Short mmCIF file of N, CA and C in Angstrom, two decimals:
data_model
loop_
_atom_site.label_atom_id
_atom_site.label_comp_id
_atom_site.label_asym_id
_atom_site.label_seq_id
_atom_site.Cartn_x
_atom_site.Cartn_y
_atom_site.Cartn_z
N MET A 1 24.23 40.63 8.04
CA MET A 1 23.69 39.36 7.58
C MET A 1 22.19 39.37 7.79
N SER A 2 21.45 39.01 6.77
CA SER A 2 20.01 39.04 6.90
C SER A 2 19.52 37.79 7.62
N GLN A 3 18.35 37.90 8.21
CA GLN A 3 17.74 36.79 8.91
C GLN A 3 17.03 35.88 7.92
N PRO A 4 16.93 34.59 8.22
CA PRO A 4 16.19 33.69 7.34
C PRO A 4 14.76 34.17 7.15
N THR A 5 14.23 33.90 5.99
CA THR A 5 12.89 34.34 5.65
C THR A 5 11.86 33.62 6.51
N ASP A 6 10.92 34.37 7.04
CA ASP A 6 9.81 33.81 7.80
C ASP A 6 8.67 33.56 6.83
N PRO A 7 8.33 32.29 6.55
CA PRO A 7 7.32 32.01 5.55
C PRO A 7 5.95 32.56 5.90
N SER A 8 5.67 32.78 7.16
CA SER A 8 4.35 33.31 7.53
C SER A 8 4.21 34.78 7.15
N ARG A 9 5.34 35.46 6.90
CA ARG A 9 5.29 36.87 6.53
C ARG A 9 5.71 37.10 5.08
N THR A 10 5.78 36.04 4.32
CA THR A 10 6.22 36.14 2.94
C THR A 10 5.05 35.80 2.02
N ALA A 11 4.88 36.63 1.02
CA ALA A 11 3.83 36.39 0.03
C ALA A 11 4.46 36.45 -1.35
N ASN A 12 3.81 35.76 -2.28
CA ASN A 12 4.27 35.86 -3.67
C ASN A 12 4.26 37.32 -4.09
N LYS A 13 5.19 37.67 -4.93
CA LYS A 13 5.27 39.04 -5.43
C LYS A 13 5.06 39.02 -6.93
N SER A 14 4.09 39.79 -7.39
CA SER A 14 3.83 39.89 -8.83
C SER A 14 4.93 40.70 -9.50
N ILE A 15 5.27 40.26 -10.70
CA ILE A 15 6.28 40.95 -11.51
C ILE A 15 5.63 41.30 -12.84
N SER A 16 5.74 42.54 -13.22
CA SER A 16 5.13 42.96 -14.48
C SER A 16 5.89 42.33 -15.65
N PRO A 17 5.20 42.17 -16.79
CA PRO A 17 5.89 41.62 -17.97
C PRO A 17 7.13 42.44 -18.35
N ALA A 18 7.05 43.75 -18.21
CA ALA A 18 8.20 44.60 -18.54
C ALA A 18 9.37 44.32 -17.60
N ASP A 19 9.09 44.18 -16.31
CA ASP A 19 10.15 43.87 -15.34
C ASP A 19 10.69 42.46 -15.55
N ARG A 20 9.81 41.53 -15.90
CA ARG A 20 10.27 40.18 -16.19
C ARG A 20 11.27 40.20 -17.33
N GLN A 21 10.95 40.94 -18.37
CA GLN A 21 11.85 41.02 -19.51
C GLN A 21 13.15 41.72 -19.11
N LYS A 22 13.02 42.79 -18.35
CA LYS A 22 14.19 43.58 -17.95
C LYS A 22 15.14 42.80 -17.04
N TYR A 23 14.58 42.02 -16.12
CA TYR A 23 15.40 41.35 -15.11
C TYR A 23 15.54 39.84 -15.33
N ASP A 24 15.06 39.34 -16.45
CA ASP A 24 15.10 37.90 -16.70
C ASP A 24 16.51 37.34 -16.62
N GLN A 25 17.46 38.00 -17.22
CA GLN A 25 18.83 37.50 -17.23
C GLN A 25 19.41 37.44 -15.81
N VAL A 26 19.15 38.46 -15.01
CA VAL A 26 19.66 38.49 -13.63
C VAL A 26 19.01 37.38 -12.81
N PHE A 27 17.69 37.28 -12.91
CA PHE A 27 16.96 36.27 -12.14
C PHE A 27 17.47 34.87 -12.48
N MET A 28 17.54 34.59 -13.78
CA MET A 28 17.96 33.26 -14.20
C MET A 28 19.42 32.99 -13.85
N GLN A 29 20.24 34.02 -13.88
CA GLN A 29 21.65 33.84 -13.50
C GLN A 29 21.76 33.42 -12.04
N VAL A 30 20.99 34.05 -11.17
CA VAL A 30 21.01 33.69 -9.75
C VAL A 30 20.54 32.26 -9.57
N VAL A 31 19.39 31.94 -10.15
CA VAL A 31 18.82 30.60 -9.96
C VAL A 31 19.73 29.52 -10.56
N LEU A 32 20.23 29.74 -11.74
CA LEU A 32 21.09 28.74 -12.38
C LEU A 32 22.42 28.57 -11.64
N SER A 33 22.96 29.66 -11.12
CA SER A 33 24.22 29.54 -10.37
C SER A 33 24.00 28.77 -9.07
N VAL A 34 22.83 28.96 -8.45
CA VAL A 34 22.49 28.19 -7.24
C VAL A 34 22.39 26.71 -7.60
N GLN A 35 21.68 26.42 -8.68
CA GLN A 35 21.54 25.03 -9.10
C GLN A 35 22.91 24.38 -9.36
N GLN A 36 23.76 25.06 -10.07
CA GLN A 36 25.10 24.52 -10.37
C GLN A 36 25.91 24.32 -9.11
N ASP A 37 25.84 25.28 -8.21
CA ASP A 37 26.62 25.19 -6.99
C ASP A 37 26.18 24.01 -6.13
N VAL A 38 24.87 23.84 -5.94
CA VAL A 38 24.43 22.74 -5.08
C VAL A 38 24.66 21.39 -5.74
N GLN A 39 24.54 21.33 -7.06
CA GLN A 39 24.80 20.05 -7.74
C GLN A 39 26.26 19.65 -7.64
N ALA A 40 27.15 20.61 -7.53
CA ALA A 40 28.58 20.32 -7.41
C ALA A 40 29.01 20.09 -5.97
N SER A 41 28.12 20.35 -5.02
CA SER A 41 28.50 20.22 -3.61
C SER A 41 28.59 18.76 -3.18
N ARG A 42 29.32 18.55 -2.13
CA ARG A 42 29.50 17.22 -1.56
C ARG A 42 29.20 17.28 -0.07
N PRO A 43 28.81 16.15 0.51
CA PRO A 43 28.57 16.15 1.96
C PRO A 43 29.82 16.58 2.71
N PRO A 44 29.66 17.35 3.77
CA PRO A 44 30.83 17.83 4.51
C PRO A 44 31.55 16.74 5.29
N GLN A 45 30.88 15.62 5.51
CA GLN A 45 31.46 14.51 6.25
C GLN A 45 31.20 13.22 5.48
N SER A 46 31.99 12.21 5.80
CA SER A 46 31.74 10.91 5.18
C SER A 46 30.67 10.17 5.98
N GLY A 47 30.12 9.17 5.38
CA GLY A 47 29.12 8.36 6.06
C GLY A 47 27.76 8.43 5.40
N ALA A 48 27.00 7.39 5.63
CA ALA A 48 25.69 7.26 5.01
C ALA A 48 24.71 8.33 5.49
N LEU A 49 24.73 8.65 6.76
CA LEU A 49 23.80 9.64 7.31
C LEU A 49 24.08 11.03 6.73
N ALA A 50 25.34 11.39 6.65
CA ALA A 50 25.71 12.69 6.06
C ALA A 50 25.31 12.74 4.60
N ALA A 51 25.52 11.64 3.88
CA ALA A 51 25.15 11.59 2.46
C ALA A 51 23.64 11.69 2.29
N MET A 52 22.88 11.04 3.15
CA MET A 52 21.42 11.09 3.07
C MET A 52 20.92 12.51 3.35
N PHE A 53 21.44 13.15 4.39
CA PHE A 53 21.04 14.52 4.71
C PHE A 53 21.39 15.46 3.57
N HIS A 54 22.59 15.31 3.03
CA HIS A 54 23.03 16.16 1.93
C HIS A 54 22.10 15.98 0.72
N LYS A 55 21.76 14.76 0.41
CA LYS A 55 20.89 14.48 -0.73
C LYS A 55 19.51 15.13 -0.55
N GLU A 56 18.97 15.05 0.67
CA GLU A 56 17.66 15.68 0.95
C GLU A 56 17.73 17.19 0.77
N GLN A 57 18.78 17.81 1.29
CA GLN A 57 18.92 19.25 1.18
C GLN A 57 19.16 19.67 -0.27
N LEU A 58 19.93 18.88 -0.99
CA LEU A 58 20.17 19.13 -2.40
C LEU A 58 18.85 19.09 -3.17
N GLN A 59 18.04 18.08 -2.92
CA GLN A 59 16.73 17.95 -3.58
C GLN A 59 15.83 19.13 -3.24
N ASP A 60 15.81 19.54 -1.97
CA ASP A 60 15.00 20.70 -1.58
C ASP A 60 15.45 21.96 -2.31
N ALA A 61 16.75 22.16 -2.38
CA ALA A 61 17.26 23.36 -3.07
C ALA A 61 16.88 23.34 -4.55
N LEU A 62 17.04 22.20 -5.19
CA LEU A 62 16.71 22.11 -6.61
C LEU A 62 15.21 22.23 -6.86
N GLN A 63 14.40 21.65 -5.99
CA GLN A 63 12.95 21.79 -6.13
C GLN A 63 12.52 23.24 -5.89
N GLY A 64 13.15 23.89 -4.94
CA GLY A 64 12.87 25.30 -4.70
C GLY A 64 13.23 26.14 -5.91
N CYS A 65 14.37 25.84 -6.54
CA CYS A 65 14.77 26.56 -7.75
C CYS A 65 13.75 26.34 -8.87
N ALA A 66 13.26 25.11 -8.99
CA ALA A 66 12.24 24.83 -10.00
C ALA A 66 10.97 25.63 -9.73
N MET A 67 10.61 25.76 -8.46
CA MET A 67 9.44 26.56 -8.09
C MET A 67 9.66 28.03 -8.45
N LEU A 68 10.88 28.51 -8.21
CA LEU A 68 11.19 29.90 -8.55
C LEU A 68 11.08 30.14 -10.04
N ILE A 69 11.60 29.22 -10.84
CA ILE A 69 11.54 29.37 -12.29
C ILE A 69 10.09 29.31 -12.78
N ALA A 70 9.33 28.36 -12.26
CA ALA A 70 7.92 28.25 -12.66
C ALA A 70 7.15 29.51 -12.28
N GLY A 71 7.40 30.03 -11.09
CA GLY A 71 6.75 31.26 -10.67
C GLY A 71 7.13 32.44 -11.55
N TRP A 72 8.42 32.55 -11.83
CA TRP A 72 8.93 33.63 -12.68
C TRP A 72 8.23 33.60 -14.03
N ASN A 73 8.11 32.39 -14.60
CA ASN A 73 7.44 32.25 -15.90
C ASN A 73 5.96 32.61 -15.83
N ALA A 74 5.39 32.52 -14.63
CA ALA A 74 3.99 32.89 -14.43
C ALA A 74 3.84 34.35 -13.99
N GLY A 75 4.95 35.07 -13.86
CA GLY A 75 4.89 36.48 -13.50
C GLY A 75 4.91 36.76 -12.02
N ILE A 76 5.44 35.82 -11.22
CA ILE A 76 5.55 36.05 -9.78
C ILE A 76 6.92 35.58 -9.28
N ILE A 77 7.28 36.08 -8.12
CA ILE A 77 8.40 35.51 -7.39
C ILE A 77 7.75 34.65 -6.31
N ASP A 78 7.94 33.37 -6.42
CA ASP A 78 7.28 32.39 -5.57
C ASP A 78 7.86 32.40 -4.16
N ALA A 79 7.04 32.77 -3.20
CA ALA A 79 7.50 32.87 -1.81
C ALA A 79 7.90 31.51 -1.25
N ALA A 80 7.09 30.49 -1.51
CA ALA A 80 7.40 29.16 -0.99
C ALA A 80 8.70 28.64 -1.60
N GLY A 81 8.91 28.90 -2.88
CA GLY A 81 10.16 28.50 -3.53
C GLY A 81 11.36 29.21 -2.95
N THR A 82 11.17 30.49 -2.65
CA THR A 82 12.26 31.28 -2.06
C THR A 82 12.63 30.71 -0.69
N VAL A 83 11.62 30.46 0.14
CA VAL A 83 11.86 29.94 1.49
C VAL A 83 12.49 28.56 1.43
N ARG A 84 11.94 27.70 0.59
CA ARG A 84 12.46 26.33 0.49
C ARG A 84 13.92 26.32 0.05
N THR A 85 14.22 27.10 -0.96
CA THR A 85 15.59 27.15 -1.47
C THR A 85 16.54 27.73 -0.43
N ALA A 86 16.16 28.83 0.19
CA ALA A 86 17.03 29.47 1.18
C ALA A 86 17.30 28.56 2.37
N ARG A 87 16.28 27.88 2.86
CA ARG A 87 16.48 26.96 3.99
C ARG A 87 17.44 25.84 3.61
N ALA A 88 17.25 25.28 2.43
CA ALA A 88 18.12 24.19 1.99
C ALA A 88 19.56 24.68 1.84
N LEU A 89 19.73 25.87 1.29
CA LEU A 89 21.08 26.41 1.11
C LEU A 89 21.76 26.65 2.45
N ARG A 90 21.02 27.14 3.41
CA ARG A 90 21.61 27.33 4.75
C ARG A 90 22.00 25.98 5.36
N SER A 91 21.16 24.98 5.16
CA SER A 91 21.48 23.64 5.67
C SER A 91 22.71 23.05 4.99
N LEU A 92 22.93 23.44 3.75
CA LEU A 92 24.11 22.99 3.00
C LEU A 92 25.34 23.84 3.30
N GLY A 93 25.19 24.80 4.21
CA GLY A 93 26.33 25.65 4.58
C GLY A 93 26.62 26.75 3.58
N ARG A 94 25.61 27.20 2.84
CA ARG A 94 25.78 28.24 1.83
C ARG A 94 24.87 29.44 2.13
N PRO A 95 25.08 30.11 3.26
CA PRO A 95 24.21 31.24 3.61
C PRO A 95 24.29 32.40 2.62
N GLU A 96 25.45 32.58 1.95
CA GLU A 96 25.57 33.67 0.99
C GLU A 96 24.66 33.44 -0.21
N LEU A 97 24.51 32.19 -0.62
CA LEU A 97 23.58 31.88 -1.71
C LEU A 97 22.14 32.04 -1.25
N ALA A 98 21.87 31.66 -0.01
CA ALA A 98 20.52 31.83 0.54
C ALA A 98 20.12 33.30 0.52
N GLU A 99 21.05 34.17 0.87
CA GLU A 99 20.76 35.61 0.87
C GLU A 99 20.50 36.12 -0.55
N ARG A 100 21.23 35.60 -1.52
CA ARG A 100 20.99 36.00 -2.92
C ARG A 100 19.59 35.59 -3.36
N VAL A 101 19.21 34.37 -3.01
CA VAL A 101 17.87 33.89 -3.38
C VAL A 101 16.81 34.75 -2.70
N GLU A 102 16.99 35.03 -1.43
CA GLU A 102 16.03 35.88 -0.72
C GLU A 102 15.98 37.28 -1.31
N GLY A 103 17.09 37.74 -1.85
CA GLY A 103 17.15 39.06 -2.46
C GLY A 103 16.36 39.17 -3.75
N LEU A 104 16.00 38.03 -4.34
CA LEU A 104 15.23 38.07 -5.59
C LEU A 104 13.89 38.79 -5.43
N ILE A 105 13.35 38.80 -4.24
CA ILE A 105 12.07 39.47 -4.00
C ILE A 105 12.18 40.97 -4.29
N HIS A 106 13.41 41.48 -4.23
CA HIS A 106 13.66 42.91 -4.45
C HIS A 106 14.24 43.20 -5.84
N ILE A 107 14.19 42.24 -6.72
CA ILE A 107 14.86 42.38 -8.02
C ILE A 107 14.39 43.58 -8.80
N ASP A 108 13.14 43.97 -8.63
CA ASP A 108 12.59 45.09 -9.40
C ASP A 108 12.67 46.42 -8.64
N GLU A 109 13.36 46.41 -7.50
CA GLU A 109 13.51 47.63 -6.71
C GLU A 109 14.91 48.17 -6.90
N ASP A 110 15.05 49.39 -7.24
CA ASP A 110 16.36 49.99 -7.46
C ASP A 110 17.25 49.85 -6.25
N GLY A 111 18.49 49.44 -6.52
CA GLY A 111 19.49 49.36 -5.46
C GLY A 111 19.46 48.10 -4.62
N LYS A 112 18.54 47.16 -4.89
CA LYS A 112 18.44 45.95 -4.08
C LYS A 112 18.45 44.70 -4.94
N GLN A 113 19.13 44.75 -6.04
CA GLN A 113 19.09 43.62 -6.95
C GLN A 113 19.92 42.47 -6.42
N ALA A 114 19.50 41.27 -6.81
CA ALA A 114 20.09 40.04 -6.30
C ALA A 114 21.50 39.78 -6.80
N ASP A 115 21.93 40.46 -7.84
CA ASP A 115 23.26 40.18 -8.37
C ASP A 115 24.35 41.03 -7.76
N SER A 116 24.01 41.85 -6.80
CA SER A 116 25.01 42.71 -6.18
C SER A 116 25.80 41.99 -5.12
#
């Protein structure tokens, strides 16, 4: 199991136009599946406090996904978006999705793609 991303050691990663074209479907599949999963999630407990916490984490995950998409369209993998999304996913009890999002930084490296 990988450790949560340390934002102080994470930097945006540039993606070449050729790699963007090559990996666009994989990248978008990961991000869209994360969005769908968190939107379908429900608070693990009943009550107003649990609902409020869940809503905040859901918003963070979705905003992080939006940052990832905007960065991708600009030719980068957005480090802040990656960290924000992964933290929210862990808070929502979805560490496996957090690891997939963190794996996007390696999308252009052979053998380390996020869809594995």
